[in-house]
Amino acid sequence: MTATRTRYGLTALLLDELRPYEGRLGASLRMALCCVLVVVLAMSQQVPEAALSCYLIFFASRDNAASGILIAIALIIAASVGILLGLVFLQFAADEPMLRLGFMAAFTFGGMYFSVATRAGPIAATVGFVFAFVMTLYDFVPIPELLSRGLSWMWVVVFFPMAVLILVNALIGPNPATLVRKSIGKRLRASAALLRGEAGADAEARELLEEPAGELASPARLGALFGFHSKAEAQRLGAMMPEVQALLVEALAAGEDRTLAQGLDRLARTIEERRDFEPGWRLWAASGSTAPLAKRVENLADLWSGRVPLPEPEKAAAEPADTFTNPAYMQFALKTMLAVFITYGIYTARNWFEIHTAMITCFYVALGSTGETLHKAALRIAGCLIGAAMGIASIVFLMPHMTDIGHLLLLVAAGSFVAAWVANGSSLVQYMGWQMALAFFLCVLQGFGPAFDIDVATNRILGILIGNVVVTVVFLWLWPLSVSAGTALHLGRAVQGLADALRRAGGNLAGILPELDAARRLARLSAFEASRLRVRSPLLPHAKTIMAASEEATSGIARLRLLRDRPRYLFGAPRCVKAATLAQEASAARFLDDAAWAILAPEPEAMTMLDQSLSRSFDTLARLERQLAHAPRRASWRRDLEATARSYRDLLEGFSRTVGAL
């Protein structure tokens, strides 16, 4: 995870993205080591396309050993399937150019369609890319025997870097269980810092909450799959992560409790060091307001020690319900296919195979929305130019002085490390690092010796630039899809999550901030879109206001949940008082339901509906406050009722300010 951003502006943003964080140095060194090993094997065994093999290291590397191994195996399978299908279909279409073009179009469309319409994602895209690329090779290698031999080498080009990546991850890759335990410990310590009232703890906690609990726990499940730890431990860690995130949300709204903070620190150490609890270990809360937090922490301790049965594991996410009905998937696949055929036509018409990287670029730049695609294209262009400058400078100034493979390996290690450092940043700069690596490798790894031909490097880099330009033009003018649709989807989920969390049987608040972070990222990418797309969106001008209101509501609802979970909450209150609090809860949740619907379907009457829903919620609050006014002064439950009414008043007034601003 990158460091907390404290500066603004392009230069400051880049400086923040390049700052070190825990694990970044190790990940960059491992990627550089893999690239060096790949070059050693390629040069010693005369394996062609060493540049592509090194680039695949960047494409498949992950922050933990299990994920890296899984991606490497998946890419080997995808490449094998694509090449095998290509060889089979070439038997029918070798002498039929139109048939080859038809197969190429079908697999390009299918691969890109299923990459966005199903959970297959990059694997489907890789199969489609490999097959389509195989279909194009017959134009330049029209002898079937040579082509079959070349495709066999192409499989080797994919296989041996993935084998190197698997080996390095298995030997020195970060243990996924250790990473998950550290992640849990970090969040427990952040909760402790909030309970101590430390400066800056609030900002750190919000940054930690932007990471989805499911993604944080997934390395543990993969670790069990590959034998890094037991399945039982993976289940414990997977069950604990959502609870830890929920604890952190509620700690944001709780008051200070240094006694409970000490217990959280001890729990963090116990989990990080994989120890058992000391005999007689107990957890105490200093006040009734933090007692619900203490109960949640005790549940975490019970999960870790195995004193309570593990909850049923969540079912795997189902395929999207609109796989075959959403026209956006078909439009995306058609746009990508058009860009692929344009670039293919450019280098085929001029018999200029050296710029075939133009077609390859189309597969790896295309994303669902115009803003995402153009952002990725801008990063790739910038990374391509930087990597090309590094490579050409190496050819001109360093290559003439190199006398053995050791010098080349030092050069590859240095260039790989620089590109890997950038690639291990957030999604704002990650693709730039990938493209820096590819352009650098294309320059310095041209054959089985020192590279002195600048033309080879410039042709391939020119192909990358052409591919980016073609994708930009196609996605900008043909069925342009604004990021506003994705922004609305994430905001709608966040607001609906608030409604569910407000209800007594609802889920926790841990999923709200990840959705808001995803919406914020997409809204930021709208700057890459044409103004005509931004003007059409009724949501983007108000996205920032809705996000701020949702964050404020998250804290307000967390306070209400803590209040409701106190021991003896409203104990002894008349039935009419409890009914009034339940009615207020249902009314506020109904407003959030309506708000989520209005975000996803911004109809003209949406504002009127929201005004009416908010007015009904204020009417319900007035009845609750009348109950408070008639409550006996000495009643033990009156303080709970006062806090409840005040919390709902603050929550509804925040809703009112937001609706007024819209």
XYZ file of C-alpha atoms in Angstrom:
662
model
C 0.000 0.000 0.000
C 1.294 3.397 -0.916
C 2.064 6.062 1.611
C -0.613 8.499 2.673
C -0.839 11.384 0.256
C -0.276 14.784 1.792
C 0.526 16.876 -1.308
C -1.428 17.863 -4.376
C -0.582 18.594 -7.997
C 0.991 16.435 -10.702
C 4.589 16.685 -9.476
C 3.602 16.117 -5.873
C 1.376 13.205 -6.902
C 4.282 11.523 -8.697
C 6.544 12.087 -5.690
C 3.948 10.508 -3.409
C 3.509 7.560 -5.768
C 7.274 6.927 -5.829
C 7.737 7.061 -2.069
C 8.751 3.765 -0.408
C 6.294 1.701 1.573
C 6.585 -1.603 3.392
C 7.256 -4.369 0.877
C 7.953 -2.173 -2.153
C 11.723 -2.661 -2.109
C 11.433 -6.429 -1.736
C 8.871 -6.714 -4.549
C 11.022 -4.611 -6.888
C 14.157 -6.643 -6.119
C 12.327 -9.929 -6.731
C 11.056 -8.719 -10.097
C 14.567 -7.575 -11.078
C 15.983 -10.946 -9.991
C 13.408 -12.802 -12.102
C 14.284 -10.675 -15.134
C 18.008 -11.377 -14.674
C 17.357 -15.133 -14.455
C 15.174 -14.979 -17.568
C 17.939 -13.195 -19.508
C 20.509 -15.777 -18.373
C 18.299 -18.619 -19.616
C 17.371 -16.841 -22.849
C 20.978 -16.027 -23.749
C 22.399 -19.406 -22.775
C 19.662 -21.492 -24.407
C 19.126 -19.204 -27.441
C 15.442 -18.572 -26.631
C 14.068 -15.750 -28.814
C 12.007 -12.755 -27.675
C 13.736 -12.334 -24.315
C 12.187 -8.864 -24.093
C 8.650 -10.308 -24.113
C 9.649 -12.962 -21.569
C 10.963 -10.302 -19.183
C 7.841 -8.208 -19.667
C 5.671 -11.177 -18.676
C 7.414 -11.106 -15.286
C 5.951 -7.646 -14.742
C 2.538 -8.722 -16.001
C 2.298 -11.735 -13.667
C 4.064 -10.530 -10.497
C 1.918 -9.996 -7.412
C 2.561 -8.861 -3.849
C 2.408 -12.373 -2.388
C 3.797 -15.743 -3.409
C 0.496 -17.597 -3.808
C -1.092 -15.011 -6.130
C 2.070 -14.855 -8.243
C 2.150 -18.638 -8.619
C -1.546 -18.787 -9.514
C -1.247 -16.085 -12.196
C 1.866 -17.757 -13.649
C 0.101 -21.118 -13.925
C -2.978 -19.468 -15.446
C -0.880 -17.674 -18.072
C 0.888 -20.915 -19.026
C -2.499 -22.602 -19.469
C -3.948 -19.643 -21.391
C -0.941 -19.449 -23.727
C -1.029 -23.208 -24.262
C -4.727 -23.137 -25.136
C -4.318 -20.141 -27.442
C -1.340 -21.627 -29.307
C -2.961 -25.069 -29.568
C -6.170 -23.604 -30.940
C -4.155 -21.451 -33.321
C -2.285 -24.473 -34.678
C -5.510 -26.444 -35.108
C -7.361 -23.638 -36.862
C -4.369 -22.857 -39.067
C -4.736 -26.339 -40.572
C -8.076 -25.230 -41.998
C -7.260 -21.610 -42.795
C -3.592 -21.570 -43.828
C -4.366 -20.922 -47.504
C -7.575 -18.974 -46.934
C -6.829 -15.360 -45.914
C -10.491 -14.481 -45.391
C -11.021 -17.513 -43.185
C -7.988 -16.577 -41.109
C -9.347 -13.062 -40.724
C -12.684 -14.502 -39.677
C -11.090 -16.687 -37.013
C -8.990 -13.752 -35.859
C -12.079 -11.558 -35.535
C -14.067 -14.250 -33.725
C -11.407 -14.972 -31.109
C -10.533 -11.308 -30.603
C -14.193 -10.495 -30.060
C -14.780 -13.526 -27.836
C -11.689 -13.013 -25.716
C -12.374 -9.345 -25.067
C -16.102 -9.923 -24.555
C -15.617 -12.575 -21.880
C -12.789 -10.567 -20.280
C -15.360 -7.954 -19.177
C -18.557 -10.028 -19.067
C -17.255 -12.843 -16.844
C -14.792 -13.434 -14.026
C -12.317 -14.944 -16.519
C -10.881 -11.440 -16.968
C -7.295 -11.272 -18.238
C -7.166 -15.032 -18.856
C -9.903 -14.790 -21.507
C -8.167 -11.762 -23.019
C -4.849 -13.645 -23.108
C -6.379 -16.627 -24.933
C -7.970 -14.299 -27.479
C -4.746 -12.338 -27.958
C -2.517 -15.398 -28.425
C -4.922 -16.969 -30.919
C -5.333 -13.745 -32.913
C -1.587 -13.159 -33.004
C -1.015 -16.716 -34.229
C -3.446 -16.095 -37.099
C -1.397 -13.058 -38.217
C 1.938 -14.872 -38.302
C 1.129 -16.785 -41.489
C 1.338 -13.513 -43.441
C 5.034 -13.239 -42.593
C 5.960 -16.928 -42.149
C 3.981 -18.697 -44.927
C 5.780 -22.034 -44.497
C 3.741 -24.278 -42.146
C 6.762 -26.159 -40.793
C 8.580 -22.957 -39.871
C 5.426 -21.500 -38.406
C 4.837 -24.564 -36.226
C 8.428 -24.378 -35.025
C 8.047 -20.659 -34.299
C 4.862 -21.251 -32.322
C 6.620 -23.922 -30.282
C 9.230 -21.324 -29.377
C 6.442 -18.874 -28.603
C 5.143 -21.316 -25.997
C 8.654 -21.537 -24.533
C 8.806 -17.715 -24.453
C 5.770 -17.769 -22.139
C 6.576 -20.918 -20.185
C 10.107 -20.382 -18.916
C 9.636 -16.872 -17.408
C 6.514 -18.165 -15.645
C 8.524 -21.156 -14.399
C 11.163 -18.748 -13.073
C 8.457 -16.671 -11.384
C 6.955 -19.775 -9.760
C 10.379 -20.874 -8.490
C 11.297 -17.457 -7.069
C 7.903 -17.098 -5.384
C 8.126 -20.575 -3.917
C 11.617 -19.928 -2.498
C 11.638 -16.274 -1.422
C 8.163 -14.911 -2.132
C 6.217 -13.276 0.715
C 4.195 -15.839 2.637
C 0.525 -14.903 2.077
C -0.513 -15.962 5.581
C 2.182 -13.740 7.104
C 0.999 -10.810 4.999
C -2.613 -11.293 6.083
C -1.618 -11.570 9.750
C 0.400 -8.363 9.435
C -2.536 -6.693 7.727
C -4.824 -7.681 10.601
C -2.241 -6.504 13.140
C -1.860 -3.169 11.376
C -5.619 -2.562 11.578
C -5.786 -3.567 15.221
C -2.977 -1.113 16.005
C -4.744 1.599 13.990
C -7.869 0.992 16.092
C -5.742 1.241 19.233
C -4.266 4.544 18.014
C -7.796 5.903 17.504
C -8.797 4.868 21.008
C -5.717 6.663 22.367
C -6.610 9.788 20.379
C -3.258 9.919 18.553
C -2.710 12.641 15.966
C -3.035 11.393 12.397
C -4.726 8.144 13.426
C -7.962 9.144 11.705
C -6.306 9.622 8.294
C -4.383 6.354 8.591
C -7.530 4.453 9.542
C -9.481 5.822 6.577
C -6.694 4.844 4.211
C -6.662 1.296 5.603
C -10.436 1.080 5.250
C -10.268 1.845 1.525
C -8.955 -1.675 0.888
C -11.757 -4.270 0.478
C -11.776 -6.961 3.142
C -12.231 -9.691 0.520
C -9.092 -8.664 -1.358
C -7.134 -8.429 1.889
C -8.123 -11.975 2.891
C -7.776 -13.637 -0.539
C -3.987 -14.301 -0.180
C -4.749 -16.499 2.837
C -7.090 -18.700 0.788
C -4.560 -18.971 -2.035
C -1.804 -19.704 0.481
C -3.740 -22.722 1.744
C -4.246 -23.875 -1.841
C -0.473 -23.960 -2.461
C 0.521 -25.326 0.944
C 1.931 -22.182 2.574
C -0.255 -22.790 5.636
C -3.193 -24.899 6.744
C -6.723 -24.588 5.428
C -7.984 -24.050 8.990
C -5.712 -21.033 9.460
C -6.821 -19.637 6.107
C -10.455 -19.921 7.204
C -9.691 -18.200 10.521
C -7.884 -15.314 8.832
C -10.604 -15.000 6.220
C -13.282 -14.809 8.926
C -11.297 -12.278 10.972
C -10.570 -9.741 8.238
C -14.136 -8.373 7.822
C -14.462 -8.201 11.607
C -11.202 -6.254 11.900
C -12.345 -3.798 9.230
C -15.690 -3.363 11.006
C -13.835 -2.766 14.289
C -11.743 -0.053 12.643
C -14.843 1.724 11.301
C -16.465 1.748 14.727
C -13.239 2.868 16.410
C -13.428 6.004 14.246
C -16.678 6.917 15.956
C -15.837 5.762 19.492
C -14.389 7.841 22.283
C -11.007 7.368 23.932
C -10.319 4.177 25.879
C -6.650 3.575 26.666
C -7.388 0.349 28.540
C -9.025 -1.199 25.484
C -6.204 0.176 23.289
C -3.645 -1.787 25.325
C -5.659 -4.949 24.788
C -5.766 -4.306 21.041
C -1.995 -3.914 20.916
C -1.537 -7.232 22.724
C -3.976 -8.948 20.376
C -2.103 -7.524 17.360
C 1.227 -8.895 18.643
C -0.307 -12.295 19.357
C -1.728 -12.633 15.841
C 1.344 -11.260 14.033
C 3.658 -13.609 15.935
C 1.245 -16.527 15.497
C 1.122 -17.230 19.227
C -1.560 -18.448 21.599
C -3.041 -16.221 24.284
C -1.511 -16.211 27.737
C -3.483 -18.020 30.455
C -6.033 -15.724 32.026
C -5.956 -13.204 29.181
C -8.900 -10.833 29.518
C -10.028 -7.701 27.744
C -11.500 -4.708 29.539
C -13.300 -1.579 28.388
C -13.007 1.575 30.466
C -16.548 2.799 29.727
C -19.915 1.571 28.534
C -19.570 3.509 25.276
C -16.668 1.299 24.162
C -18.076 -1.952 25.558
C -19.432 -2.978 22.102
C -15.900 -2.623 20.729
C -14.546 -4.835 23.502
C -17.136 -7.470 22.617
C -16.067 -7.385 18.955
C -12.399 -7.719 19.968
C -13.227 -10.692 22.193
C -14.934 -12.300 19.216
C -11.737 -11.773 17.191
C -9.689 -13.386 19.949
C -12.095 -16.339 20.036
C -11.824 -16.744 16.254
C -8.026 -16.715 16.416
C -7.836 -19.206 19.278
C -10.490 -21.494 17.797
C -12.833 -21.187 20.781
C -15.822 -20.486 18.543
C -16.885 -22.296 15.354
C -15.913 -20.569 12.148
C -18.718 -18.996 10.128
C -19.685 -20.632 6.875
C -17.324 -19.511 4.087
C -18.814 -17.064 1.634
C -19.875 -18.498 -1.675
C -17.755 -17.607 -4.663
C -19.020 -14.597 -6.541
C -21.426 -15.582 -9.275
C -20.955 -14.596 -12.870
C -22.488 -11.199 -13.715
C -26.217 -11.557 -14.293
C -26.014 -9.462 -17.469
C -23.271 -11.522 -19.176
C -25.327 -11.966 -22.350
C -27.672 -8.991 -22.070
C -25.512 -5.916 -21.417
C -24.831 -4.150 -24.747
C -21.766 -2.406 -23.255
C -19.851 -5.714 -23.293
C -20.497 -6.237 -26.996
C -19.591 -2.628 -27.773
C -16.324 -2.946 -25.871
C -15.390 -6.133 -27.726
C -16.271 -4.578 -31.093
C -14.209 -1.457 -30.351
C -11.193 -3.517 -29.374
C -11.586 -5.724 -32.443
C -11.750 -2.659 -34.695
C -8.578 -1.219 -33.138
C -6.813 -4.581 -33.569
C -7.753 -4.771 -37.259
C -6.725 -1.166 -37.907
C -3.259 -1.730 -36.452
C -3.002 -5.089 -38.207
C -3.875 -3.395 -41.494
C -1.286 -0.654 -40.931
C 1.706 -2.946 -40.544
C 0.475 -5.602 -43.001
C -0.215 -3.150 -45.843
C 3.330 -1.779 -45.568
C 4.895 -5.196 -44.858
C 6.280 -3.649 -41.668
C 6.125 -6.488 -39.142
C 8.629 -4.720 -36.886
C 5.765 -2.541 -35.559
C 3.534 -5.515 -34.695
C 3.599 -4.253 -31.102
C 0.827 -1.896 -32.276
C -1.657 -4.784 -32.390
C -0.422 -6.241 -29.098
C -0.922 -2.848 -27.438
C -4.620 -2.825 -28.371
C -5.274 -5.917 -26.254
C -3.555 -4.557 -23.158
C -4.706 -0.923 -23.281
C -8.437 -1.447 -23.773
C -10.609 -1.054 -20.678
C -14.344 -0.746 -20.144
C -14.808 3.027 -20.086
C -13.297 5.783 -22.198
C -11.724 7.505 -19.206
C -10.025 4.325 -17.981
C -8.768 3.461 -21.467
C -7.399 6.934 -22.143
C -5.791 7.090 -18.704
C -4.122 3.753 -19.328
C -3.049 4.855 -22.823
C -1.539 8.059 -21.411
C 0.420 6.050 -18.844
C 1.628 3.628 -21.500
C 2.745 6.431 -23.813
C 4.600 8.183 -20.999
C 6.149 4.916 -19.832
C 7.067 3.972 -23.388
C 8.916 7.249 -23.942
C 10.745 6.998 -20.606
C 11.669 3.344 -21.169
C 12.782 4.093 -24.731
C 14.987 6.914 -23.473
C 16.544 4.546 -20.922
C 17.099 1.878 -23.572
C 18.506 4.112 -26.298
C 20.803 5.831 -23.800
C 22.050 2.371 -22.795
C 22.715 1.449 -26.439
C 24.570 4.672 -27.161
C 26.556 5.135 -23.960
C 26.857 1.718 -22.257
C 26.682 -1.067 -24.851
C 29.985 -0.120 -26.588
C 31.816 -0.679 -23.292
C 30.209 -4.045 -22.417
C 32.441 -7.075 -22.853
C 30.536 -9.999 -21.294
C 27.101 -11.159 -20.197
C 27.736 -9.968 -16.640
C 27.630 -6.362 -17.837
C 24.341 -7.021 -19.662
C 22.862 -8.605 -16.548
C 23.810 -5.569 -14.452
C 22.147 -3.316 -17.007
C 18.995 -5.470 -17.078
C 18.918 -5.574 -13.266
C 19.176 -1.789 -12.974
C 16.562 -1.077 -15.655
C 14.217 -3.744 -14.280
C 14.492 -2.380 -10.753
C 13.647 1.182 -11.822
C 10.635 0.040 -13.842
C 9.533 -2.359 -11.081
C 9.647 0.427 -8.492
C 7.163 2.408 -10.591
C 5.082 -0.676 -11.418
C 4.651 -1.432 -7.708
C 2.840 1.854 -7.196
C -0.925 2.294 -7.247
C -3.109 2.043 -10.343
C -2.375 5.714 -11.025
C 1.174 4.869 -12.192
C 1.369 1.073 -12.389
C 0.925 0.822 -16.157
C 3.657 3.398 -16.675
C 6.111 1.066 -14.956
C 4.982 -1.863 -17.097
C 5.487 0.120 -20.285
C 8.853 1.444 -19.132
C 9.966 -2.154 -18.704
C 8.702 -3.285 -22.120
C 10.278 -0.375 -24.010
C 13.570 -0.791 -22.150
C 13.700 -4.550 -22.806
C 12.851 -4.080 -26.491
C 15.838 -1.764 -26.796
C 18.514 -3.736 -24.962
C 17.380 -7.349 -25.608
C 17.248 -7.567 -29.387
C 19.131 -10.844 -29.911
C 21.701 -13.060 -28.227
C 24.391 -10.440 -27.814
C 24.924 -6.725 -27.263
C 22.282 -4.566 -28.960
C 23.514 -1.773 -31.210
C 20.636 -1.438 -33.698
C 18.489 1.507 -32.670
C 16.109 0.897 -35.600
C 14.773 -2.325 -34.074
C 14.013 -0.557 -30.807
C 12.485 2.519 -32.429
C 10.256 0.400 -34.708
C 8.787 -1.544 -31.828
C 8.332 1.561 -29.733
C 6.695 3.270 -32.695
C 4.308 0.313 -32.842
C 3.377 0.850 -29.197
C 2.675 4.521 -29.821
C 0.588 3.732 -32.928
C -1.449 1.188 -30.963
C -2.137 3.687 -28.199
C -3.220 6.356 -30.678
C -5.551 3.965 -32.534
C -7.187 2.765 -29.307
C -7.592 6.361 -28.141
C -9.321 7.433 -31.358
C -11.589 4.370 -31.513
C -12.682 4.511 -27.879
C -13.190 8.263 -28.009
C -15.468 8.313 -31.054
C -17.215 4.923 -31.181
C -19.749 4.235 -28.423
C -17.834 6.309 -25.865
C -18.687 5.037 -22.388
C -18.163 7.547 -19.624
C -16.749 6.609 -16.240
C -19.927 8.117 -14.796
C -21.716 4.738 -15.103
C -19.077 3.002 -12.979
C -18.969 5.944 -10.568
C -22.744 5.752 -10.102
C -22.578 1.996 -9.550
C -20.001 2.293 -6.753
C -21.751 5.266 -5.143
C -25.085 3.435 -5.291
C -23.536 0.401 -3.598
C -22.005 2.606 -0.910
C -25.301 4.353 -0.117
C -27.205 1.061 -0.166
C -24.563 -0.335 2.188
C -25.247 2.555 4.552
C -28.950 1.701 4.504
C -28.250 -1.969 5.225
C -25.832 -1.095 8.030
C -28.412 1.188 9.657
C -30.934 -1.621 9.907
C -30.463 -3.895 12.887
C -30.151 -7.010 10.746
C -27.857 -5.296 8.263
C -24.192 -5.868 7.511
C -21.236 -3.908 8.818
C -19.816 -0.658 7.498
C -16.476 -2.038 6.314
C -17.565 -2.201 2.665
C -18.541 1.476 2.381
C -15.162 3.174 2.093
C -13.791 0.748 -0.555
C -16.798 1.566 -2.740
C -16.280 5.289 -2.181
C -12.590 4.939 -3.015
C -13.435 3.130 -6.273
C -15.951 5.851 -7.139
C -13.388 8.550 -6.347
C -10.804 6.903 -8.597
C -13.235 6.689 -11.516
C -14.435 10.257 -11.027
C -10.801 11.398 -11.136
C -10.362 9.605 -14.471
C -13.179 11.665 -15.995
C -10.498 14.313 -16.621
C -9.253 12.082 -19.463
C -12.632 12.098 -21.189
C -13.920 14.530 -23.774
C -15.936 17.400 -22.340
C -19.020 16.249 -24.254
C -19.029 13.023 -22.195
C -18.662 14.844 -18.888
C -21.423 17.298 -19.762
C -23.858 14.451 -20.470
C -23.427 12.947 -17.016
C -25.922 14.170 -14.387
C -23.828 12.578 -11.636
C -20.184 13.620 -12.086
C -20.683 17.296 -11.067
C -22.147 16.113 -7.751
C -19.993 13.030 -7.129
C -17.646 14.818 -4.726
C -20.570 16.106 -2.647
C -22.171 12.669 -2.452
C -18.861 11.044 -1.458
C -18.266 13.551 1.336
C -21.830 13.084 2.600
C -21.460 9.290 2.507
C -18.249 9.429 4.550
C -19.948 11.686 7.085
C -22.935 9.335 7.226
C -20.606 6.378 7.761
C -19.308 7.940 10.955
C -22.825 8.880 12.071
C -24.195 5.383 11.524
C -21.161 3.872 13.270
C -21.985 6.003 16.334
C -25.598 4.828 16.218
C -24.552 1.184 15.987
C -22.206 1.570 18.956
C -24.997 3.241 20.895
C -27.501 0.491 20.108
C -25.000 -2.230 21.076
C -24.333 -0.811 24.540
C -25.223 -3.055 27.498
C -28.782 -2.393 28.725
C -29.550 0.020 25.856
C -33.005 1.590 26.527
C -33.465 -0.928 29.317
C -36.775 -0.269 31.041
C -38.049 2.179 28.395
C -41.758 1.983 27.496
C -42.759 0.098 24.376
C -43.798 3.320 22.641
C -40.261 4.735 23.042
C -38.647 1.627 21.568
C -41.199 1.659 18.750
C -40.336 5.286 17.991
C -36.605 4.479 17.724
C -37.339 1.540 15.416
C -39.582 3.737 13.262
C -36.826 6.349 13.011
C -34.307 3.692 12.045
C -36.600 2.355 9.305
C -37.396 5.857 8.038
C -33.734 6.903 7.755
C -32.843 3.597 6.077
C -35.694 4.080 3.602
C -34.306 7.492 2.653
C -30.927 5.899 1.945
C -32.664 3.226 -0.168
C -34.284 5.991 -2.209
C -30.973 7.848 -2.494
C -29.220 4.720 -3.808
C -31.968 4.266 -6.397
C -31.734 7.941 -7.414
C -27.972 7.611 -7.970
C -28.332 4.542 -10.173
C -31.382 5.855 -12.061
C -31.288 9.673 -11.965
C -34.837 10.297 -13.194
C -36.242 13.867 -13.365
C -38.531 13.187 -10.400
C -35.670 11.796 -8.247
C -35.111 15.047 -6.338
C -38.803 15.373 -5.545
C -38.841 11.803 -4.269
C -35.760 12.431 -2.099
C -37.297 15.610 -0.643
C -40.465 13.733 0.263
C -38.547 10.816 1.757
C -36.372 13.163 3.822
C -39.445 15.085 4.982
C -41.050 11.861 6.215
C -37.864 10.990 8.081
C -37.865 14.411 9.798
C -41.526 13.833 10.770
C -40.533 10.520 12.351
C -37.690 12.271 14.163
C -40.146 14.847 15.535
C -42.224 12.037 17.057
C -39.072 10.563 18.596
C -38.112 13.931 20.083
C -41.632 14.310 21.525
C -41.117 10.999 23.282
C -37.873 12.419 24.656
C -39.615 15.578 25.854
C -42.150 13.505 27.836
C -39.570 11.080 29.237
C -39.105 11.183 33.029
C -36.048 13.181 34.038
C -34.778 10.484 36.373
C -35.350 7.540 33.999
C -32.182 5.490 33.475
C -32.944 5.065 29.750
C -33.414 8.794 29.082
C -29.676 9.318 28.418
C -29.739 6.594 25.738
C -32.791 8.196 24.143
C -31.153 11.646 24.171
C -28.022 10.293 22.463
C -30.150 8.420 19.919
C -32.273 11.452 19.028
C -29.197 13.676 18.778
C -27.418 11.184 16.512
C -30.417 10.905 14.191
C -30.767 14.701 14.150
C -27.124 15.070 13.063
C -27.549 12.335 10.459
C -30.695 13.815 8.916
C -29.313 17.340 8.904
C -26.317 16.018 6.989
C -28.707 14.410 4.476
C -30.596 17.696 4.208
C -27.426 19.697 3.470
C -26.458 17.202 0.780
C -29.873 17.260 -0.903
C -29.821 21.049 -0.767
C -26.361 21.154 -2.383
C -27.596 18.936 -5.233
